[in-house]
CSV table of C-alpha atoms in Angstrom, one decimal:
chain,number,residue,atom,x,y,z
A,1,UNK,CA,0.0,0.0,0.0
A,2,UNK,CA,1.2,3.8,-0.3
A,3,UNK,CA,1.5,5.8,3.1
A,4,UNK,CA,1.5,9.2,3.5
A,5,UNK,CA,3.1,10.0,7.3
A,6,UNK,CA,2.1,13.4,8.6
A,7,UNK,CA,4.9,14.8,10.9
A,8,UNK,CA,8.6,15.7,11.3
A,9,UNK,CA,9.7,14.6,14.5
A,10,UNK,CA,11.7,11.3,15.7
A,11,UNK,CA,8.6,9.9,16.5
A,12,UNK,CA,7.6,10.2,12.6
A,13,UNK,CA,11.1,8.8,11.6
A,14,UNK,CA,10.8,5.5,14.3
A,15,UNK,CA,7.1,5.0,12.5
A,16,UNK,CA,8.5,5.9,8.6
A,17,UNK,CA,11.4,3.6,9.6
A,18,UNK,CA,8.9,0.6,10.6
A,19,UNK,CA,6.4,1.3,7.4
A,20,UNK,CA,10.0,1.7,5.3
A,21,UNK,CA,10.9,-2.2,6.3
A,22,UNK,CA,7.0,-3.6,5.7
A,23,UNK,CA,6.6,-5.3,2.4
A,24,UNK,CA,3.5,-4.6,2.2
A,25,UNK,CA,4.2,-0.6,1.4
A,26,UNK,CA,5.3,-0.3,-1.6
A,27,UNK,CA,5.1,3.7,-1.3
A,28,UNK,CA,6.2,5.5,1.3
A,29,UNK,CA,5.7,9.5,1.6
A,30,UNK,CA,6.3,12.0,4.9
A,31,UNK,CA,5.4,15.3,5.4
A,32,UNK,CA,7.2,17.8,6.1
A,33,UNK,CA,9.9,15.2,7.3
A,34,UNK,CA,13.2,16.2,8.3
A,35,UNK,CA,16.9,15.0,7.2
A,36,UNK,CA,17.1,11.3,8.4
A,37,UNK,CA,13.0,10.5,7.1
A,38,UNK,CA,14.7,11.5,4.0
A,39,UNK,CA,16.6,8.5,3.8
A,40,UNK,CA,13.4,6.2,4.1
A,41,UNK,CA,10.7,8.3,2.6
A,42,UNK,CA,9.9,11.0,-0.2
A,43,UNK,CA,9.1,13.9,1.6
A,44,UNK,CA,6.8,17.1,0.7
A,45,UNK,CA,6.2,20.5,1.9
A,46,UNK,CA,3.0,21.2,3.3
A,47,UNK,CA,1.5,22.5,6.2
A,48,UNK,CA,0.9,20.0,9.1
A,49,UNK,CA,-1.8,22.0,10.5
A,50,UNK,CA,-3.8,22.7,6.7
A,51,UNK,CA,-6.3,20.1,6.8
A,52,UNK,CA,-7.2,20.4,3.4
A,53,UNK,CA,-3.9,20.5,1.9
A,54,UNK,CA,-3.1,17.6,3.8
A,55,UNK,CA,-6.1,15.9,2.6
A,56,UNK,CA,-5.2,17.1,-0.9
A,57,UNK,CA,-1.6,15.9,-0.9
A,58,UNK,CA,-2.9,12.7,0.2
A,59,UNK,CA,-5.5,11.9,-2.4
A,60,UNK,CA,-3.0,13.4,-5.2
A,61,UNK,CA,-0.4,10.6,-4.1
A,62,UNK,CA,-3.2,8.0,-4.1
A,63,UNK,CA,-2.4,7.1,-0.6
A,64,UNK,CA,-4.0,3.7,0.9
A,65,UNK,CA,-3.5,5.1,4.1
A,66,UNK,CA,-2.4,8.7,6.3
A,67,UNK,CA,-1.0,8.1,9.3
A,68,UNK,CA,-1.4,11.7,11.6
A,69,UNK,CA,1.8,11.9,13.7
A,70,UNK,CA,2.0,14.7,15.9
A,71,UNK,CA,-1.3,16.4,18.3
A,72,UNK,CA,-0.9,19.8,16.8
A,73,UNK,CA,-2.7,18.2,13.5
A,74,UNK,CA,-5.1,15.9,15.0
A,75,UNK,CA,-6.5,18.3,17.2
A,76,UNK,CA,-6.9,20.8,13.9
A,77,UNK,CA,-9.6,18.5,12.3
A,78,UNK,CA,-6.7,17.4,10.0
A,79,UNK,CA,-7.9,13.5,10.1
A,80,UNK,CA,-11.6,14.6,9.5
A,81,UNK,CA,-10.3,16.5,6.4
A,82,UNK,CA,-8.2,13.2,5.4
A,83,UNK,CA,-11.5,11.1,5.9
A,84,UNK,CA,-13.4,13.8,4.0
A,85,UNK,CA,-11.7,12.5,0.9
A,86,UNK,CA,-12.6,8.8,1.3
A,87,UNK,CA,-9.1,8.4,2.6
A,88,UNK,CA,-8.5,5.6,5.3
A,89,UNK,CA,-6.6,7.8,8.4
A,90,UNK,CA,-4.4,6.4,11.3
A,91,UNK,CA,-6.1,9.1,14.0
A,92,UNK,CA,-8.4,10.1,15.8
A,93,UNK,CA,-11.1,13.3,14.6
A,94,UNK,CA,-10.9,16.9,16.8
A,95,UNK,CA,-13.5,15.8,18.5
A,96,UNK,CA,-11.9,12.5,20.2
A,97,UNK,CA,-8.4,14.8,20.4
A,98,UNK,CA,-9.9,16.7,22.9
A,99,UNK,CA,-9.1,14.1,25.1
A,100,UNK,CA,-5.3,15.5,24.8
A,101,UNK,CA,-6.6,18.8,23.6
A,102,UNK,CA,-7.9,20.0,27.0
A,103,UNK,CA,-7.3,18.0,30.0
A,104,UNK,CA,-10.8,19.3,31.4
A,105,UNK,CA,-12.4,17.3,28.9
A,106,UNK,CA,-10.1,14.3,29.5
A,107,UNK,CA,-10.8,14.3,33.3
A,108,UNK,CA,-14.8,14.4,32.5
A,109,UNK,CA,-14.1,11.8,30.4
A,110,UNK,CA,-12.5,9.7,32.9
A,111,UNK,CA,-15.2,10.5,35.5
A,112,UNK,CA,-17.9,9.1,33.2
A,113,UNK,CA,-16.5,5.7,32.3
A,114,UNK,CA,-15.4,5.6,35.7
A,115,UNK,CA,-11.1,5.5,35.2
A,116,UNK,CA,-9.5,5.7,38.1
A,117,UNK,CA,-7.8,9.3,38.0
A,118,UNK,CA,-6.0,12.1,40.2
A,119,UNK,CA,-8.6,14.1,42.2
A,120,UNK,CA,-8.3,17.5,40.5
A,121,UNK,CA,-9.6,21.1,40.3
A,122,UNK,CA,-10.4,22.7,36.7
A,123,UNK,CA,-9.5,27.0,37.3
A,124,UNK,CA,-9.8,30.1,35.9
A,125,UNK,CA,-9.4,32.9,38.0
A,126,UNK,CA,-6.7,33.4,40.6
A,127,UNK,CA,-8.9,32.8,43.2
A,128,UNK,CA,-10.0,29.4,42.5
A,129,UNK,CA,-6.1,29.1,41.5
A,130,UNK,CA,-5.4,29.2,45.4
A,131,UNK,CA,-7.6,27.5,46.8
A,132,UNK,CA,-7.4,24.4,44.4
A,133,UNK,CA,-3.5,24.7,45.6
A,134,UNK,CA,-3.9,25.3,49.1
A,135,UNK,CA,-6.7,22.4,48.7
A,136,UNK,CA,-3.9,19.6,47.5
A,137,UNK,CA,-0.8,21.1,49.4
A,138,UNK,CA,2.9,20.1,48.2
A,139,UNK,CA,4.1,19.1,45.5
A,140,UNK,CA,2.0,20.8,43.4
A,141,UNK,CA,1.2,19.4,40.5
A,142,UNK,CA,-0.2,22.0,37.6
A,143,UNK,CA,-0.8,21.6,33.7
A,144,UNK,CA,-2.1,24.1,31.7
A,145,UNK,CA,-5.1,22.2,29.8
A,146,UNK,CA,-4.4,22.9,26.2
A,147,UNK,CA,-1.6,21.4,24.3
A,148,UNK,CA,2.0,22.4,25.4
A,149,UNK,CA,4.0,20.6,23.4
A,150,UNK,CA,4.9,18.1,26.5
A,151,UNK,CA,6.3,21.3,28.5
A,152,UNK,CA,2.7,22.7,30.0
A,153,UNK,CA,3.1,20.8,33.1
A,154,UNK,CA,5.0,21.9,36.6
A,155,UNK,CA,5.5,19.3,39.7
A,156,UNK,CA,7.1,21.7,42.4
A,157,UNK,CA,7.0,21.7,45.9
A,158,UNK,CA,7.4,25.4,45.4
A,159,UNK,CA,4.2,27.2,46.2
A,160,UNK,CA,5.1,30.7,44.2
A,161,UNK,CA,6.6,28.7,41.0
A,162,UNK,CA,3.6,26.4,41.2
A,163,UNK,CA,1.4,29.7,41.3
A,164,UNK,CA,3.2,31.2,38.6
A,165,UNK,CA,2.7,28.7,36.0
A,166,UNK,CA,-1.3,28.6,36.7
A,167,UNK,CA,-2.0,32.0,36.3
A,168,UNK,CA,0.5,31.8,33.1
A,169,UNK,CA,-2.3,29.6,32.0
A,170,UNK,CA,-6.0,30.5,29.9
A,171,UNK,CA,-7.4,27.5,31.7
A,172,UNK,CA,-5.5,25.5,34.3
A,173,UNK,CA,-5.9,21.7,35.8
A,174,UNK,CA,-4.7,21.6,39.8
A,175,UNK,CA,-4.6,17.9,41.0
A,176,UNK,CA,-3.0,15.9,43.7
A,177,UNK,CA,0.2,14.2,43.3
A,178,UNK,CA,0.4,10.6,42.7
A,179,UNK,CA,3.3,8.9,43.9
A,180,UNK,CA,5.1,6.1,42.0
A,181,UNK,CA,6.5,5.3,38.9
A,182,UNK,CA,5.0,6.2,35.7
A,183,UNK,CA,4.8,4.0,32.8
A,184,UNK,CA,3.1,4.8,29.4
A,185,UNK,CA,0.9,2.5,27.7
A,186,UNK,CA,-0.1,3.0,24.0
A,187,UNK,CA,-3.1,1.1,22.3
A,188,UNK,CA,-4.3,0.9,19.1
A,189,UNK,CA,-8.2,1.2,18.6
A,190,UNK,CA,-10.7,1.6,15.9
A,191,UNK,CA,-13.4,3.1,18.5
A,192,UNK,CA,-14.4,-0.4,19.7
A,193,UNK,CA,-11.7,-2.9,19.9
A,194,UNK,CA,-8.5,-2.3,21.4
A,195,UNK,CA,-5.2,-3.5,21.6
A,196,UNK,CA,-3.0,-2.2,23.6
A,197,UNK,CA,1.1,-2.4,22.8
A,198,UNK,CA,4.2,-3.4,25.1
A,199,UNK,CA,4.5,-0.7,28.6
A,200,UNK,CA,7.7,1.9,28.1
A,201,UNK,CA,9.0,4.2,30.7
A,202,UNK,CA,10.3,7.9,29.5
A,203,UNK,CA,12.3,10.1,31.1
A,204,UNK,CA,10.8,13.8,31.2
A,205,UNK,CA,13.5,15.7,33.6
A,206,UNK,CA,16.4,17.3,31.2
A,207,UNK,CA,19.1,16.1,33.5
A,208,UNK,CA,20.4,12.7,35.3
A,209,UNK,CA,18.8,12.1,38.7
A,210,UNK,CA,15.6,13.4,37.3
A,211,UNK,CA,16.9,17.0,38.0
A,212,UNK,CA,16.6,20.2,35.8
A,213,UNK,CA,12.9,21.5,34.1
A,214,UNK,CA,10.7,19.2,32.3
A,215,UNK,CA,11.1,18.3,28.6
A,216,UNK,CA,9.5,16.4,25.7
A,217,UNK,CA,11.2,13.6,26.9
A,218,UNK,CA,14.8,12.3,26.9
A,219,UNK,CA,14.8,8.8,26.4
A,220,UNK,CA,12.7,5.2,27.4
A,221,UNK,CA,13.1,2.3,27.3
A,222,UNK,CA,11.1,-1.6,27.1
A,223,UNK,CA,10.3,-3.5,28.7
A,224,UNK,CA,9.5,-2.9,32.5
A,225,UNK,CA,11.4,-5.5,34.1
A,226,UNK,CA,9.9,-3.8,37.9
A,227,UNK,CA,6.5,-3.7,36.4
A,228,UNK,CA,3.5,-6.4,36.7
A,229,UNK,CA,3.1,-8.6,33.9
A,230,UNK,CA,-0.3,-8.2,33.7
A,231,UNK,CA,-0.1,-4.4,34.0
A,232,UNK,CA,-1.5,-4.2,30.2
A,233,UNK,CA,-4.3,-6.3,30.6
A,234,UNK,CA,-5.6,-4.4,34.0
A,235,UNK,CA,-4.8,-1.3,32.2
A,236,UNK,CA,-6.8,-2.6,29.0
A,237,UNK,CA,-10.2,-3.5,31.8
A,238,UNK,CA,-9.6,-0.4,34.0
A,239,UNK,CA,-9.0,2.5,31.6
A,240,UNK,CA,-8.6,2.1,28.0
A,241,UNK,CA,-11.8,0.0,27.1
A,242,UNK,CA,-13.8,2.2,29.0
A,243,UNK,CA,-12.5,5.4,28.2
A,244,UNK,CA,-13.1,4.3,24.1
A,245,UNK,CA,-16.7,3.0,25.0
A,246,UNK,CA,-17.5,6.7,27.0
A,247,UNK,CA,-16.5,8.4,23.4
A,248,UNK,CA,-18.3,5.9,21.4
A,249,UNK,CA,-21.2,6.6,24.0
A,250,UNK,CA,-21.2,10.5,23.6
A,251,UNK,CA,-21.5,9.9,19.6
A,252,UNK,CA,-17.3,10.9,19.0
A,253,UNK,CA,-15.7,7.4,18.7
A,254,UNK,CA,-12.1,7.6,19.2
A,255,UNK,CA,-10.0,5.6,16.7
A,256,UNK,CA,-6.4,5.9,16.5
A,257,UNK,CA,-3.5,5.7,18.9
A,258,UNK,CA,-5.3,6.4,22.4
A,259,UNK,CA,-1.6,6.8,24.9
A,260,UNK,CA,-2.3,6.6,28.7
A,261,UNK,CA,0.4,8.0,31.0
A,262,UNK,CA,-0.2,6.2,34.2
A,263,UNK,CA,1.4,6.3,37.6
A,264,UNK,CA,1.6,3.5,39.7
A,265,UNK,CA,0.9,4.6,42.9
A,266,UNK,CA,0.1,2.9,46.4
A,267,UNK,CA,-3.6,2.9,46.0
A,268,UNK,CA,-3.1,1.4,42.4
A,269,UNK,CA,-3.0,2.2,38.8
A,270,UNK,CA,-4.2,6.0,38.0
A,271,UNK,CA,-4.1,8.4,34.8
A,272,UNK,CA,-2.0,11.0,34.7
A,273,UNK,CA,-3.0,12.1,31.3
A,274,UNK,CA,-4.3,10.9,27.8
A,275,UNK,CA,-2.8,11.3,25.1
A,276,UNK,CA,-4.1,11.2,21.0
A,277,UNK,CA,-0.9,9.3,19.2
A,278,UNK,CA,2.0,7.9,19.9
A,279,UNK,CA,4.6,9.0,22.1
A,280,UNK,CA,7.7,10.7,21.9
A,281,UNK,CA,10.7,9.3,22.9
A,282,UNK,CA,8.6,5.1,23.7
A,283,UNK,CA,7.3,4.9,20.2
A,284,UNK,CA,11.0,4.8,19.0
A,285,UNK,CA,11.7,1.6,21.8
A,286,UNK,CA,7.7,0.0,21.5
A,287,UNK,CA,8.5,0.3,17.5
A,288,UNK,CA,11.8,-1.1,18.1
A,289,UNK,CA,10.7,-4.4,19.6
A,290,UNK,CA,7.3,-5.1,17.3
A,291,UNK,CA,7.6,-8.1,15.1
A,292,UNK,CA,4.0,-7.5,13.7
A,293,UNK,CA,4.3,-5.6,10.2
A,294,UNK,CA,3.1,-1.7,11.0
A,295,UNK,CA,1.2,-0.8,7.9
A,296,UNK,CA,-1.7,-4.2,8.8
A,297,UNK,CA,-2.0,-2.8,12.5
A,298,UNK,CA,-3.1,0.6,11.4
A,299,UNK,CA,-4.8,0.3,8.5
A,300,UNK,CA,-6.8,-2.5,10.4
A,301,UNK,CA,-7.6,0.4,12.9
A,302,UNK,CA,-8.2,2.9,10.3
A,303,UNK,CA,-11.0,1.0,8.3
A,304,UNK,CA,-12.6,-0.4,11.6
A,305,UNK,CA,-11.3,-4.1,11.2
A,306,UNK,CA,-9.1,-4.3,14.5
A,307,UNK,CA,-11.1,-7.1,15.8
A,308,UNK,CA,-10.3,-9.5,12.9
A,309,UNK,CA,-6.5,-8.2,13.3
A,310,UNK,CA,-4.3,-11.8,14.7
A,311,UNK,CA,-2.4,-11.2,17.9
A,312,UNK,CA,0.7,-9.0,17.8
A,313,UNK,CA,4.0,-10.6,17.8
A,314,UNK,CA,6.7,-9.3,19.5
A,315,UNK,CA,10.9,-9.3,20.0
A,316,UNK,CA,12.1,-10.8,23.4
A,317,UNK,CA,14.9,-8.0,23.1
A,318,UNK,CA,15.1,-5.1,25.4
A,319,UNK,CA,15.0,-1.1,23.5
A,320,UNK,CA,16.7,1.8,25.1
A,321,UNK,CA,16.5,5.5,23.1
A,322,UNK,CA,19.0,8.1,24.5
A,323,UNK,CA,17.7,12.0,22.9
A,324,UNK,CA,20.6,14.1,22.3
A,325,UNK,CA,19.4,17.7,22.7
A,326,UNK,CA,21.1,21.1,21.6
A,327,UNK,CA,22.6,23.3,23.6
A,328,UNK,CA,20.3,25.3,26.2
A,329,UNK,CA,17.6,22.9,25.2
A,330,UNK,CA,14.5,23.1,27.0
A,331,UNK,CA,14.4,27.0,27.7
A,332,UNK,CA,16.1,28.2,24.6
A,333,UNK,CA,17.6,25.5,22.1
A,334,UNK,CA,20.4,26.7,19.5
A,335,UNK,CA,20.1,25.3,15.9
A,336,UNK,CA,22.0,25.2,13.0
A,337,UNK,CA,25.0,23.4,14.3
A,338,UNK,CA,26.3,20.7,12.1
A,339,UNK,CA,26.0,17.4,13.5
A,340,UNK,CA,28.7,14.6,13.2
A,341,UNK,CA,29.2,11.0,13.3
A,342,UNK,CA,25.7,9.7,11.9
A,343,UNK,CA,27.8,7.9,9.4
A,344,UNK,CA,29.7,6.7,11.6
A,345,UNK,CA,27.2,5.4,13.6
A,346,UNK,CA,25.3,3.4,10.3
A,347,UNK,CA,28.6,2.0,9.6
A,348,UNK,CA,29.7,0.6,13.3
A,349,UNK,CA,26.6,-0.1,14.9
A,350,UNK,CA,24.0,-1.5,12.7
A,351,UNK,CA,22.0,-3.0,13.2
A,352,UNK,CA,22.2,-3.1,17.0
A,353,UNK,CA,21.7,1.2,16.8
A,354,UNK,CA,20.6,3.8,14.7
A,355,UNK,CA,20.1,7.4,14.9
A,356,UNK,CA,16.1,8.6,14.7
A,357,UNK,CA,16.4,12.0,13.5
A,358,UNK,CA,13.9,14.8,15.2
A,359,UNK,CA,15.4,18.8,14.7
A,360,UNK,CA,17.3,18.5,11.6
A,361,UNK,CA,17.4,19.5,8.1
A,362,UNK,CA,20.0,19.5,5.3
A,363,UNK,CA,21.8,23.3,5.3
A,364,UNK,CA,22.9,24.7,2.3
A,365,UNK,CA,26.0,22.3,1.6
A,366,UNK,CA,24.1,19.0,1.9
A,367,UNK,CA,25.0,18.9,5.9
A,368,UNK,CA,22.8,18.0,8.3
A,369,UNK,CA,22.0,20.3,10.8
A,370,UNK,CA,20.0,20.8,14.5
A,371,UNK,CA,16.8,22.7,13.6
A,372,UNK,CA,15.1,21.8,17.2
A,373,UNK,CA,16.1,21.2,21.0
A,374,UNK,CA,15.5,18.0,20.4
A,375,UNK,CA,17.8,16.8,18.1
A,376,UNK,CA,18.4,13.2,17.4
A,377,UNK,CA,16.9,9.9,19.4
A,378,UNK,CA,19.5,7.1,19.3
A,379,UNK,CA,17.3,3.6,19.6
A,380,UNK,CA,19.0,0.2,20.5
A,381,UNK,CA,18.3,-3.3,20.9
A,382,UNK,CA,19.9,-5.7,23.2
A,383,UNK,CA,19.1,-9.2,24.7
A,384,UNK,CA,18.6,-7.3,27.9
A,385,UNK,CA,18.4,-3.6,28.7
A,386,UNK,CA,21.9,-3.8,30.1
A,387,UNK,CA,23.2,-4.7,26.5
A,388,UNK,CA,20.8,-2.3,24.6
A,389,UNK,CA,21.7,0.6,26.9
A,390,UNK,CA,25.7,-0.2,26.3
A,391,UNK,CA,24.9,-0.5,22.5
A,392,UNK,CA,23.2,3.1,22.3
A,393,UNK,CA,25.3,4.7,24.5
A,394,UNK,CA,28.7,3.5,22.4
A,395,UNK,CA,26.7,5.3,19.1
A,396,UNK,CA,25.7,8.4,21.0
A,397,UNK,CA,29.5,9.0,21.6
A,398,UNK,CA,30.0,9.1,17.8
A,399,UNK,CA,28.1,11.7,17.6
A,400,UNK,CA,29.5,15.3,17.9
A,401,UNK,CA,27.1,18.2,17.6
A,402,UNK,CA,28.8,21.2,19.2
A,403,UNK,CA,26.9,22.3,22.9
A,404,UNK,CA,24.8,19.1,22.8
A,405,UNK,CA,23.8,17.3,25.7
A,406,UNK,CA,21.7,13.9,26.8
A,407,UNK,CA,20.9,11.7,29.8
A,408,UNK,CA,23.6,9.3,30.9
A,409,UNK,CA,21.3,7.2,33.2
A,410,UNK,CA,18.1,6.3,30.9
A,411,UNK,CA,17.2,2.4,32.0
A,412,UNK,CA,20.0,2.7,34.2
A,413,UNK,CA,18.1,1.4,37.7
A,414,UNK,CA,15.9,-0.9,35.5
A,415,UNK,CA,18.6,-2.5,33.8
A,416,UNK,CA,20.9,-3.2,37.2
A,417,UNK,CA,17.3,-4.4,38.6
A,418,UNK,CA,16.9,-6.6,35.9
A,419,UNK,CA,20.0,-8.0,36.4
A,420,UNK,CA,19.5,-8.6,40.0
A,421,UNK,CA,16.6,-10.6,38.9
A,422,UNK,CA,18.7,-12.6,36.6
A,423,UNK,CA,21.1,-13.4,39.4
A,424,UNK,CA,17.8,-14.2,42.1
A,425,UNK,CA,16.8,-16.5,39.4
A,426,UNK,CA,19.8,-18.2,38.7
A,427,UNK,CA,20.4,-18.9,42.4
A,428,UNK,CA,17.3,-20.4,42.4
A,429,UNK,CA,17.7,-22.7,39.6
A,430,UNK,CA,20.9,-24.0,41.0
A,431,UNK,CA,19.9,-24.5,44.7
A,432,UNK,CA,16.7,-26.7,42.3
A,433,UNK,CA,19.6,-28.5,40.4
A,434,UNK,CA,21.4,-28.7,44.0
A,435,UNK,CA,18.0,-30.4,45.9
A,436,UNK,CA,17.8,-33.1,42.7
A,437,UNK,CA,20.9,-34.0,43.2
């Protein structure tokens, strides 16, 4: 089939990459795409966000199938305008994107189908502002409802920070702060059936030990070695079935890539937020370990034929991505550096790594340059995270882009847990050999 990807970002190139290695798509087209999707796709300049030059690109190319990347377009109506045409769409219609469009919306959402959510106060003036904060105490946990490009949320135990960022805010969310780890869990859906994907953990703070402001993200990995194996199927019965029955209910069915950010806290699993496509940095490590061809999956969504869809199949291998971000990346990235090594990297560590490119674009010359904070996800595979982690981390030192910087721990405490778990196991199976004797 041909596909037409909507979206520039690493997330577009880990999805372009898949479609590029599925032989079923015989035609594979991104737009706008940057520098690395380049490699994989054609690429064509239009406006994300123009719904019906989307849609018009689309049915010029004959595309089979549109897969919407980023929220930006989704929440524009640029799906409906895709389906308009007769077009078969990965994503959901500005109606169902409201459930990342405006967390208001998401949390009445939740409330109806009964998903188990942080208690939370919806505000508007500076008065209901205080109270909702003086109401939940420290840390303080306030996101601005509309979309923020991943950067509209503040955790603080500062009171005046915590303040500051709400009343920088049109419309605010205050809630209570959920202890625990979070873990993100995408599924695919077609507004009825869903099937949800392999858990990934991200890493939002820009600096090891989960210090610094928050980011988009800057790295995950998969899988969860800490995490229950039945964590997907109680997430499946608890929250996503029910939250894509509640839209189907109120007459907007959600189809598409529905992405719960959970936190797993002492009273159990609750939402942190809903997202209305795939993650960025875990779609580049869940990508990285499905078996299952992409283009089936999504066009299987897109025409409303999940349910006849066979069971995913998926690698045993462990994925770790490690984001290299320009310099003074989140407050105030630098572009237009030239960026070293990625040939480097192709030529040493392939198949084990590659470089997923996100803010980049070919200058003048032919180089490739940073044209974003961040700049570059580097996504290994390794038979446990210990080995995928050592895999990307030997390609991100190839690369030299002047002022850059990235996380040195991502999967660091997971992978030395999993291998604690190895041990505990193997002790186990020799005091077993041991008793037989």
């Amino acid at each position: 089939m041909k596909v037409l990807v909507i979206g520039g970002g690493a997330r577009e190139h880990a999805l372009c990459r898949s479609l590029s290695l599925d032989p079923d798509v015989t035609s594979l087209h991104c737009a706008p795409g940057n520098a690395g999707i380049a490699q994989v796709a054609t690429l064509h300049s239009v406006d994300a966000l123009d719904g019906p030059a989307v849609a018009a690109l689309a049915a010029g190319l004959e595309a089979d199938l549109v897969v919407v990347g980023p929220e930006a377009p989704l929440v524009a109506g640029v799906a409906d305008a895709v389906r308009g045409r007769g077009i078969a769409v990965f994503g959901p219609s500005a109606e169902a994107a409201r459930l990342e469009g405006s967390k208001a919306f998401a949390k009445e959402v939740m409330a109806a189908a009964g998903v188990p959510t942080a208690r939370s106060y919806v505000c508007t003036t500076d008065e209901e502002i205080d109270r909702a904060l003086d109401a939940f105490g420290p840390p303080y946990v306030v996101k601005d409802d509309g979309l923020a490009a991943g950067k509209g949320v503040v955790v603080t135990p500062d009171l005046e920070a915590a303040r500051a960022h709400a009343r920088g805010c049109e419309q605010v969310v205050i809630e209570e702060y959920l202890d625990g780890p979070e873990v993100s869990l995408f599924a695919v859906t077609d507004g009825e059936c869903v099937v949800p994907l392999r858990p990934a953990q991200d890493f939002k703070r820009a600096h090891d030990g989960d210090e610094g402001p928050n980011t988009g993200g800057m790295g995950a990995y998969s899988p969860l070695p800490w995490a229950d194996p039945k964590l997907a199927d109680e997430v499946l019965a608890t929250v996503l079935q029910p939250t894509v029955d509640e839209m189907r209910r109120r007459g907007t069915p959600f189809s598409g890539l529905l992405y719960a950010g959970l936190a797993i806290t002492s009273r159990g699993v609750r939402v942190v937020e809903f997202n209305a496509r795939f993650g960025d940095p875990e779609t580049q490590v869940v990508l990285a370990r499905l078996k299952t061809p992409l283009s089936g999956l999504l066009y299987a969504a897109a025409t409303g034929t999940l349910a006849e869809f066979p069971p995913l199949r998926w690698s045993d291998d462990a994925a770790v991505t490690v984001v290299v971000a320009s310099e003074g990346y989140p407050a105030s990235p630098r572009t237009g550096d030239v960026i070293e090594g990625l040939e480097e990297v192709a030529e040493k560590d392939a198949p084990a790594a590659y470089v997923l490119h996100a803010g980049t674009r070919l200058d003048e010359e032919g180089r490739v340059v940073s044209a974003g904070g961040r700049v570059l996800s580097v996504t290994a595979t390794g038979a446990g995270l210990a080995e995928a982690r050592e895999h990307a981390y030997r390609a991100v030192s190839r690369i030299r882009l002047a002022g850059s910087h990235h996380r040195g721990d991502i999967a660091a405490a997971a992978a030395a847990e999993e291998a604690a778990a190895e041990r505990e196991a193997a002790a186990e199976r020799g005091a077993a050999t041991a008793g037989e004797a």
